[in-house]
Each structure stands twice: as structure tokens, then as C-alpha cells.
């Protein structure tokens, strides 16, 4: 009986491990194979009613920390963005959603939902660098927490700018189109949605 119990315990442990997403530390595990990761640039007002300023960082959370060094009271979490111009610009055009991108890992759905809420409160514009001309697009990480990330990717040969809060809508579409139950206690998601002007939003795993 003790031997059977030990074998059963090992079997259950192995099954639980297999049910979880695989881990990996290479760039191909972080973004689809046709994209490279670079910094993201934000432009907006740091002070209420002030002129626009520009900051560049590894994510918008990183940029927010830089802004707070200039204005300690700046906090996107306490904002409710009224800028909905992206809805008019993209009205009727929320393109194809691709799920299960090869070479890319899934993220926990609840953490992606937190990232979507964060993005929906953003002010200002986000700029991603140009594609490199060899077929690889350029992605900036707009949100990342608990190893769950949202990326803004540019396939143009020049820098591309969108309202930062626009990415919440795209990430929301990916989340609810591509979710899957990988482990019995939680759901995970991973995918990509394309927008007008040759850009797209990628949702999935990163290390943060």
C-alpha cells in the first residue's frame, strides 16, 4: 500500500507539471518568431494641462516610473482616460485574431486582464520602432506583470504611433478569443490581433 501511494503521488506530480506551460528564457519564447523586442516610446502631458514630453523605456510601467521621478503624483492607476479617439480611427476595423502562435508561450488570463485594465487608463501616444526591413517586425512591451505581457508590434518600415489606450481593446479580443484551460485551477491565453496601418497587438508570456 505504501509503495502504491508513493507511485500515485509521483504520477500526480508529473501530471501537474505536464499541465503547466513550459518555461524558457530565449527570445523565441517571448515573441513570435517574426518579431524582435525593443523599447517603447510614450509622448504625453506629465502635468495636468502641461505640454507634451517624451519618455522611452522597456515597458509603460518602466516609463511611468520615469515620469514619477519628474512628477511624483503622476499615477495612471488613478486615471480614467477620456481619450477615445482610437475608437473612431479604428471603428469597424479590428482585424484577424490568431491564437496559439508557434514558438510563443501562454500567459495567465487574470494577469492579462489586469494589464488590459491598466492600458485602458493610459493617456498619451505610444510609438514602436520600425521593422528592420528583413521581414522582422518591431515590438514594444506596453504592459507586463506576473510574467504576462501585452506587446504593440509594428510591421512598417518607419516608426508607428497609436493612442496607448487603444491596445486595451485588441488585448481584450485576444484574451477572450484565445483563452484555454491548461491547468485545472486557471485559464491561460496567447494570441495576436491585427489593426489598421500595419500594426498588431500580441498577448502572452514574458519575464517580468
PDB file of C-alpha atoms in Angstrom:
ATOM      1  CA  UNK A   1       0.000   0.000   0.000  1.00  0.00           C
ATOM      2  CA  UNK A   2       2.828   2.407   0.850  1.00  0.00           C
ATOM      3  CA  UNK A   3       4.510   1.634  -2.486  1.00  0.00           C
ATOM      4  CA  UNK A   4       1.247   2.223  -4.374  1.00  0.00           C
ATOM      5  CA  UNK A   5       0.708   5.508  -2.528  1.00  0.00           C
ATOM      6  CA  UNK A   6       4.213   6.694  -3.402  1.00  0.00           C
ATOM      7  CA  UNK A   7       3.771   5.804  -7.087  1.00  0.00           C
ATOM      8  CA  UNK A   8       0.398   7.578  -7.181  1.00  0.00           C
ATOM      9  CA  UNK A   9       1.948  10.707  -5.643  1.00  0.00           C
ATOM     10  CA  UNK A  10       4.730  10.745  -8.230  1.00  0.00           C
ATOM     11  CA  UNK A  11       2.227  10.247 -11.053  1.00  0.00           C
ATOM     12  CA  UNK A  12       0.043  13.130  -9.905  1.00  0.00           C
ATOM     13  CA  UNK A  13       3.065  15.400  -9.512  1.00  0.00           C
ATOM     14  CA  UNK A  14       4.293  14.565 -13.013  1.00  0.00           C
ATOM     15  CA  UNK A  15       0.828  15.156 -14.466  1.00  0.00           C
ATOM     16  CA  UNK A  16       0.619  18.570 -12.804  1.00  0.00           C
ATOM     17  CA  UNK A  17       3.999  19.563 -14.235  1.00  0.00           C
ATOM     18  CA  UNK A  18       2.975  18.492 -17.734  1.00  0.00           C
ATOM     19  CA  UNK A  19      -0.217  20.510 -17.469  1.00  0.00           C
ATOM     20  CA  UNK A  20       1.649  23.771 -16.858  1.00  0.00           C
ATOM     21  CA  UNK A  21       3.103  25.895 -19.689  1.00  0.00           C
ATOM     22  CA  UNK A  22       6.718  25.113 -20.468  1.00  0.00           C
ATOM     23  CA  UNK A  23       9.382  27.552 -19.312  1.00  0.00           C
ATOM     24  CA  UNK A  24      12.073  29.076 -21.482  1.00  0.00           C
ATOM     25  CA  UNK A  25      14.419  32.048 -21.448  1.00  0.00           C
ATOM     26  CA  UNK A  26      15.082  32.673 -25.142  1.00  0.00           C
ATOM     27  CA  UNK A  27      13.653  35.500 -27.220  1.00  0.00           C
ATOM     28  CA  UNK A  28      11.712  32.995 -29.367  1.00  0.00           C
ATOM     29  CA  UNK A  29       9.768  32.109 -26.223  1.00  0.00           C
ATOM     30  CA  UNK A  30       8.828  35.747 -25.649  1.00  0.00           C
ATOM     31  CA  UNK A  31       7.671  36.931 -29.090  1.00  0.00           C
ATOM     32  CA  UNK A  32       6.513  35.272 -32.319  1.00  0.00           C
ATOM     33  CA  UNK A  33       9.464  34.301 -34.488  1.00  0.00           C
ATOM     34  CA  UNK A  34       8.936  37.149 -36.968  1.00  0.00           C
ATOM     35  CA  UNK A  35       9.361  39.911 -34.353  1.00  0.00           C
ATOM     36  CA  UNK A  36      12.129  41.447 -32.287  1.00  0.00           C
ATOM     37  CA  UNK A  37      11.791  43.291 -28.982  1.00  0.00           C
ATOM     38  CA  UNK A  38      12.812  46.928 -28.482  1.00  0.00           C
ATOM     39  CA  UNK A  39      11.920  49.863 -26.266  1.00  0.00           C
ATOM     40  CA  UNK A  40       8.589  51.677 -26.391  1.00  0.00           C
ATOM     41  CA  UNK A  41       8.267  55.481 -26.529  1.00  0.00           C
ATOM     42  CA  UNK A  42       5.486  57.459 -24.819  1.00  0.00           C
ATOM     43  CA  UNK A  43       4.507  61.070 -25.548  1.00  0.00           C
ATOM     44  CA  UNK A  44       2.046  62.970 -23.382  1.00  0.00           C
ATOM     45  CA  UNK A  45       1.477  65.528 -20.643  1.00  0.00           C
ATOM     46  CA  UNK A  46       3.260  64.820 -17.361  1.00  0.00           C
ATOM     47  CA  UNK A  47       1.451  67.628 -15.532  1.00  0.00           C
ATOM     48  CA  UNK A  48      -2.262  68.428 -15.814  1.00  0.00           C
ATOM     49  CA  UNK A  49      -2.638  70.910 -18.665  1.00  0.00           C
ATOM     50  CA  UNK A  50       1.101  70.856 -19.344  1.00  0.00           C
ATOM     51  CA  UNK A  51       2.931  70.446 -22.627  1.00  0.00           C
ATOM     52  CA  UNK A  52       3.783  67.048 -24.035  1.00  0.00           C
ATOM     53  CA  UNK A  53       7.010  65.318 -23.054  1.00  0.00           C
ATOM     54  CA  UNK A  54       8.604  62.142 -24.377  1.00  0.00           C
ATOM     55  CA  UNK A  55       9.983  59.145 -22.459  1.00  0.00           C
ATOM     56  CA  UNK A  56      11.417  55.832 -23.668  1.00  0.00           C
ATOM     57  CA  UNK A  57      11.601  52.593 -21.672  1.00  0.00           C
ATOM     58  CA  UNK A  58      11.290  48.824 -21.670  1.00  0.00           C
ATOM     59  CA  UNK A  59       7.552  48.991 -20.851  1.00  0.00           C
ATOM     60  CA  UNK A  60       4.932  51.564 -19.934  1.00  0.00           C
ATOM     61  CA  UNK A  61       5.357  50.587 -16.278  1.00  0.00           C
ATOM     62  CA  UNK A  62       9.049  51.489 -16.674  1.00  0.00           C
ATOM     63  CA  UNK A  63       8.087  54.782 -18.348  1.00  0.00           C
ATOM     64  CA  UNK A  64       5.599  55.562 -15.579  1.00  0.00           C
ATOM     65  CA  UNK A  65       8.421  55.210 -13.030  1.00  0.00           C
ATOM     66  CA  UNK A  66      10.489  57.699 -15.073  1.00  0.00           C
ATOM     67  CA  UNK A  67       7.567  60.142 -15.194  1.00  0.00           C
ATOM     68  CA  UNK A  68       7.098  59.870 -11.426  1.00  0.00           C
ATOM     69  CA  UNK A  69      10.705  60.998 -10.981  1.00  0.00           C
ATOM     70  CA  UNK A  70       9.592  64.267 -12.626  1.00  0.00           C
ATOM     71  CA  UNK A  71       6.068  64.391 -11.161  1.00  0.00           C
ATOM     72  CA  UNK A  72       5.731  62.150  -8.065  1.00  0.00           C
ATOM     73  CA  UNK A  73       1.924  62.483  -8.083  1.00  0.00           C
ATOM     74  CA  UNK A  74       1.599  61.043 -11.607  1.00  0.00           C
ATOM     75  CA  UNK A  75      -0.272  57.726 -11.465  1.00  0.00           C
ATOM     76  CA  UNK A  76      -2.112  56.052 -14.348  1.00  0.00           C
ATOM     77  CA  UNK A  77      -3.851  53.685 -11.911  1.00  0.00           C
ATOM     78  CA  UNK A  78      -5.879  56.614 -10.594  1.00  0.00           C
ATOM     79  CA  UNK A  79      -6.758  57.962 -14.027  1.00  0.00           C
ATOM     80  CA  UNK A  80      -9.791  57.238 -16.162  1.00  0.00           C
ATOM     81  CA  UNK A  81      -8.772  58.126 -19.692  1.00  0.00           C
ATOM     82  CA  UNK A  82     -11.286  60.189 -21.644  1.00  0.00           C
ATOM     83  CA  UNK A  83      -9.306  59.895 -24.878  1.00  0.00           C
ATOM     84  CA  UNK A  84     -11.366  57.595 -27.095  1.00  0.00           C
ATOM     85  CA  UNK A  85     -10.151  58.921 -30.459  1.00  0.00           C
ATOM     86  CA  UNK A  86      -8.780  55.475 -31.319  1.00  0.00           C
ATOM     87  CA  UNK A  87     -12.339  54.103 -31.394  1.00  0.00           C
ATOM     88  CA  UNK A  88     -13.180  56.453 -34.258  1.00  0.00           C
ATOM     89  CA  UNK A  89      -9.906  55.799 -36.071  1.00  0.00           C
ATOM     90  CA  UNK A  90     -10.307  52.019 -35.815  1.00  0.00           C
ATOM     91  CA  UNK A  91     -14.113  51.837 -35.956  1.00  0.00           C
ATOM     92  CA  UNK A  92     -15.223  48.746 -37.826  1.00  0.00           C
ATOM     93  CA  UNK A  93     -11.645  47.515 -38.131  1.00  0.00           C
ATOM     94  CA  UNK A  94     -10.453  45.088 -35.551  1.00  0.00           C
ATOM     95  CA  UNK A  95      -8.709  42.534 -37.693  1.00  0.00           C
ATOM     96  CA  UNK A  96      -7.990  38.835 -37.580  1.00  0.00           C
ATOM     97  CA  UNK A  97      -7.182  37.220 -34.245  1.00  0.00           C
ATOM     98  CA  UNK A  98      -4.591  34.427 -34.371  1.00  0.00           C
ATOM     99  CA  UNK A  99      -4.353  32.033 -31.460  1.00  0.00           C
ATOM    100  CA  UNK A 100      -1.641  29.537 -30.482  1.00  0.00           C
ATOM    101  CA  UNK A 101       1.219  31.345 -32.233  1.00  0.00           C
ATOM    102  CA  UNK A 102       4.058  28.827 -32.818  1.00  0.00           C
ATOM    103  CA  UNK A 103       7.136  29.410 -30.658  1.00  0.00           C
ATOM    104  CA  UNK A 104       5.312  31.594 -28.154  1.00  0.00           C
ATOM    105  CA  UNK A 105       4.169  30.877 -24.585  1.00  0.00           C
ATOM    106  CA  UNK A 106       0.804  31.449 -22.917  1.00  0.00           C
ATOM    107  CA  UNK A 107       0.123  33.817 -20.000  1.00  0.00           C
ATOM    108  CA  UNK A 108      -2.327  33.620 -17.103  1.00  0.00           C
ATOM    109  CA  UNK A 109      -5.631  35.168 -18.198  1.00  0.00           C
ATOM    110  CA  UNK A 110      -6.303  37.034 -14.944  1.00  0.00           C
ATOM    111  CA  UNK A 111      -2.925  38.816 -15.158  1.00  0.00           C
ATOM    112  CA  UNK A 112      -3.590  39.796 -18.780  1.00  0.00           C
ATOM    113  CA  UNK A 113      -6.961  41.181 -17.667  1.00  0.00           C
ATOM    114  CA  UNK A 114      -5.119  43.338 -15.120  1.00  0.00           C
ATOM    115  CA  UNK A 115      -2.883  44.579 -17.935  1.00  0.00           C
ATOM    116  CA  UNK A 116      -5.942  45.433 -20.037  1.00  0.00           C
ATOM    117  CA  UNK A 117      -7.396  47.483 -17.188  1.00  0.00           C
ATOM    118  CA  UNK A 118      -4.040  49.266 -16.835  1.00  0.00           C
ATOM    119  CA  UNK A 119      -3.892  50.063 -20.556  1.00  0.00           C
ATOM    120  CA  UNK A 120      -7.469  51.358 -20.634  1.00  0.00           C
ATOM    121  CA  UNK A 121      -6.467  54.133 -18.202  1.00  0.00           C
ATOM    122  CA  UNK A 122      -3.487  55.374 -20.189  1.00  0.00           C
ATOM    123  CA  UNK A 123      -3.127  58.835 -21.641  1.00  0.00           C
ATOM    124  CA  UNK A 124      -0.800  59.900 -24.435  1.00  0.00           C
ATOM    125  CA  UNK A 125       0.574  58.164 -27.524  1.00  0.00           C
ATOM    126  CA  UNK A 126       2.838  55.127 -27.884  1.00  0.00           C
ATOM    127  CA  UNK A 127       5.431  54.735 -30.637  1.00  0.00           C
ATOM    128  CA  UNK A 128       7.032  51.473 -31.740  1.00  0.00           C
ATOM    129  CA  UNK A 129      10.235  51.479 -33.768  1.00  0.00           C
ATOM    130  CA  UNK A 130      10.360  50.474 -37.443  1.00  0.00           C
ATOM    131  CA  UNK A 131      10.610  46.958 -38.811  1.00  0.00           C
ATOM    132  CA  UNK A 132      14.172  46.075 -39.770  1.00  0.00           C
ATOM    133  CA  UNK A 133      13.498  45.568 -43.482  1.00  0.00           C
ATOM    134  CA  UNK A 134      14.338  41.852 -43.436  1.00  0.00           C
ATOM    135  CA  UNK A 135      10.783  40.757 -42.660  1.00  0.00           C
ATOM    136  CA  UNK A 136      11.031  41.067 -38.880  1.00  0.00           C
ATOM    137  CA  UNK A 137       8.603  43.450 -37.196  1.00  0.00           C
ATOM    138  CA  UNK A 138       9.465  45.555 -34.157  1.00  0.00           C
ATOM    139  CA  UNK A 139       7.595  45.172 -30.850  1.00  0.00           C
ATOM    140  CA  UNK A 140       7.474  47.364 -27.756  1.00  0.00           C
ATOM    141  CA  UNK A 141       6.175  45.923 -24.484  1.00  0.00           C
ATOM    142  CA  UNK A 142       3.287  48.102 -23.323  1.00  0.00           C
ATOM    143  CA  UNK A 143       2.381  46.054 -20.232  1.00  0.00           C
ATOM    144  CA  UNK A 144       3.977  43.269 -18.217  1.00  0.00           C
ATOM    145  CA  UNK A 145       3.322  41.859 -14.746  1.00  0.00           C
ATOM    146  CA  UNK A 146       3.498  38.370 -13.263  1.00  0.00           C
ATOM    147  CA  UNK A 147       5.181  37.084 -16.459  1.00  0.00           C
ATOM    148  CA  UNK A 148       2.126  38.120 -18.508  1.00  0.00           C
ATOM    149  CA  UNK A 149       2.684  40.693 -21.246  1.00  0.00           C
ATOM    150  CA  UNK A 150       0.996  42.769 -23.933  1.00  0.00           C
ATOM    151  CA  UNK A 151       3.074  43.977 -26.893  1.00  0.00           C
ATOM    152  CA  UNK A 152       2.500  46.645 -29.552  1.00  0.00           C
ATOM    153  CA  UNK A 153       4.145  45.473 -32.789  1.00  0.00           C
ATOM    154  CA  UNK A 154       4.980  47.499 -35.876  1.00  0.00           C
ATOM    155  CA  UNK A 155       5.399  45.981 -39.355  1.00  0.00           C
ATOM    156  CA  UNK A 156       6.032  49.334 -41.038  1.00  0.00           C
ATOM    157  CA  UNK A 157       9.475  50.446 -42.198  1.00  0.00           C
ATOM    158  CA  UNK A 158       9.105  53.658 -40.182  1.00  0.00           C
ATOM    159  CA  UNK A 159       8.108  54.297 -36.557  1.00  0.00           C
ATOM    160  CA  UNK A 160       4.379  53.966 -35.910  1.00  0.00           C
ATOM    161  CA  UNK A 161       2.269  55.768 -33.289  1.00  0.00           C
ATOM    162  CA  UNK A 162      -1.098  54.855 -31.757  1.00  0.00           C
ATOM    163  CA  UNK A 163      -3.035  56.102 -28.689  1.00  0.00           C
ATOM    164  CA  UNK A 164      -1.716  53.967 -25.831  1.00  0.00           C
ATOM    165  CA  UNK A 165      -5.156  53.071 -24.508  1.00  0.00           C
ATOM    166  CA  UNK A 166      -6.137  51.587 -27.901  1.00  0.00           C
ATOM    167  CA  UNK A 167      -4.198  48.423 -27.106  1.00  0.00           C
ATOM    168  CA  UNK A 168      -6.667  47.509 -24.358  1.00  0.00           C
ATOM    169  CA  UNK A 169      -9.332  46.702 -26.957  1.00  0.00           C
ATOM    170  CA  UNK A 170      -7.024  44.484 -29.004  1.00  0.00           C
ATOM    171  CA  UNK A 171      -5.703  42.639 -25.947  1.00  0.00           C
ATOM    172  CA  UNK A 172      -9.289  42.113 -24.754  1.00  0.00           C
ATOM    173  CA  UNK A 173     -10.190  40.491 -28.089  1.00  0.00           C
ATOM    174  CA  UNK A 174      -7.186  38.156 -27.880  1.00  0.00           C
ATOM    175  CA  UNK A 175      -7.899  37.258 -24.267  1.00  0.00           C
ATOM    176  CA  UNK A 176     -11.476  36.159 -24.863  1.00  0.00           C
ATOM    177  CA  UNK A 177     -10.880  34.584 -28.285  1.00  0.00           C
ATOM    178  CA  UNK A 178      -7.784  32.575 -27.408  1.00  0.00           C
ATOM    179  CA  UNK A 179      -8.251  31.554 -23.755  1.00  0.00           C
ATOM    180  CA  UNK A 180      -7.685  27.897 -22.874  1.00  0.00           C
ATOM    181  CA  UNK A 181      -7.754  25.869 -19.680  1.00  0.00           C
ATOM    182  CA  UNK A 182      -4.225  24.476 -19.358  1.00  0.00           C
ATOM    183  CA  UNK A 183      -4.360  23.837 -15.629  1.00  0.00           C
ATOM    184  CA  UNK A 184      -7.484  22.965 -13.680  1.00  0.00           C
ATOM    185  CA  UNK A 185      -7.139  25.992 -11.384  1.00  0.00           C
ATOM    186  CA  UNK A 186      -6.715  28.702 -14.041  1.00  0.00           C
ATOM    187  CA  UNK A 187      -7.048  29.694 -17.699  1.00  0.00           C
ATOM    188  CA  UNK A 188      -4.283  30.923 -19.980  1.00  0.00           C
ATOM    189  CA  UNK A 189      -4.194  32.901 -23.217  1.00  0.00           C
ATOM    190  CA  UNK A 190      -1.843  33.605 -26.105  1.00  0.00           C
ATOM    191  CA  UNK A 191      -2.501  35.269 -29.448  1.00  0.00           C
ATOM    192  CA  UNK A 192      -2.245  38.230 -31.791  1.00  0.00           C
ATOM    193  CA  UNK A 193      -4.722  40.686 -33.327  1.00  0.00           C
ATOM    194  CA  UNK A 194      -4.053  42.896 -36.342  1.00  0.00           C
ATOM    195  CA  UNK A 195      -5.114  46.514 -36.674  1.00  0.00           C
ATOM    196  CA  UNK A 196      -5.132  49.110 -39.460  1.00  0.00           C
ATOM    197  CA  UNK A 197      -1.940  50.829 -40.576  1.00  0.00           C
ATOM    198  CA  UNK A 198       0.081  47.618 -40.452  1.00  0.00           C
ATOM    199  CA  UNK A 199       0.399  47.147 -36.683  1.00  0.00           C
ATOM    200  CA  UNK A 200      -0.752  44.414 -34.314  1.00  0.00           C
ATOM    201  CA  UNK A 201      -1.018  43.548 -30.636  1.00  0.00           C
ATOM    202  CA  UNK A 202       0.467  40.357 -29.161  1.00  0.00           C
ATOM    203  CA  UNK A 203      -0.594  38.813 -25.842  1.00  0.00           C
ATOM    204  CA  UNK A 204       1.277  36.096 -23.957  1.00  0.00           C
ATOM    205  CA  UNK A 205       4.208  35.235 -21.730  1.00  0.00           C
ATOM    206  CA  UNK A 206       7.211  37.389 -20.914  1.00  0.00           C
ATOM    207  CA  UNK A 207       9.583  37.564 -17.948  1.00  0.00           C
ATOM    208  CA  UNK A 208       8.770  40.349 -15.542  1.00  0.00           C
TER     209      UNK A 208
END
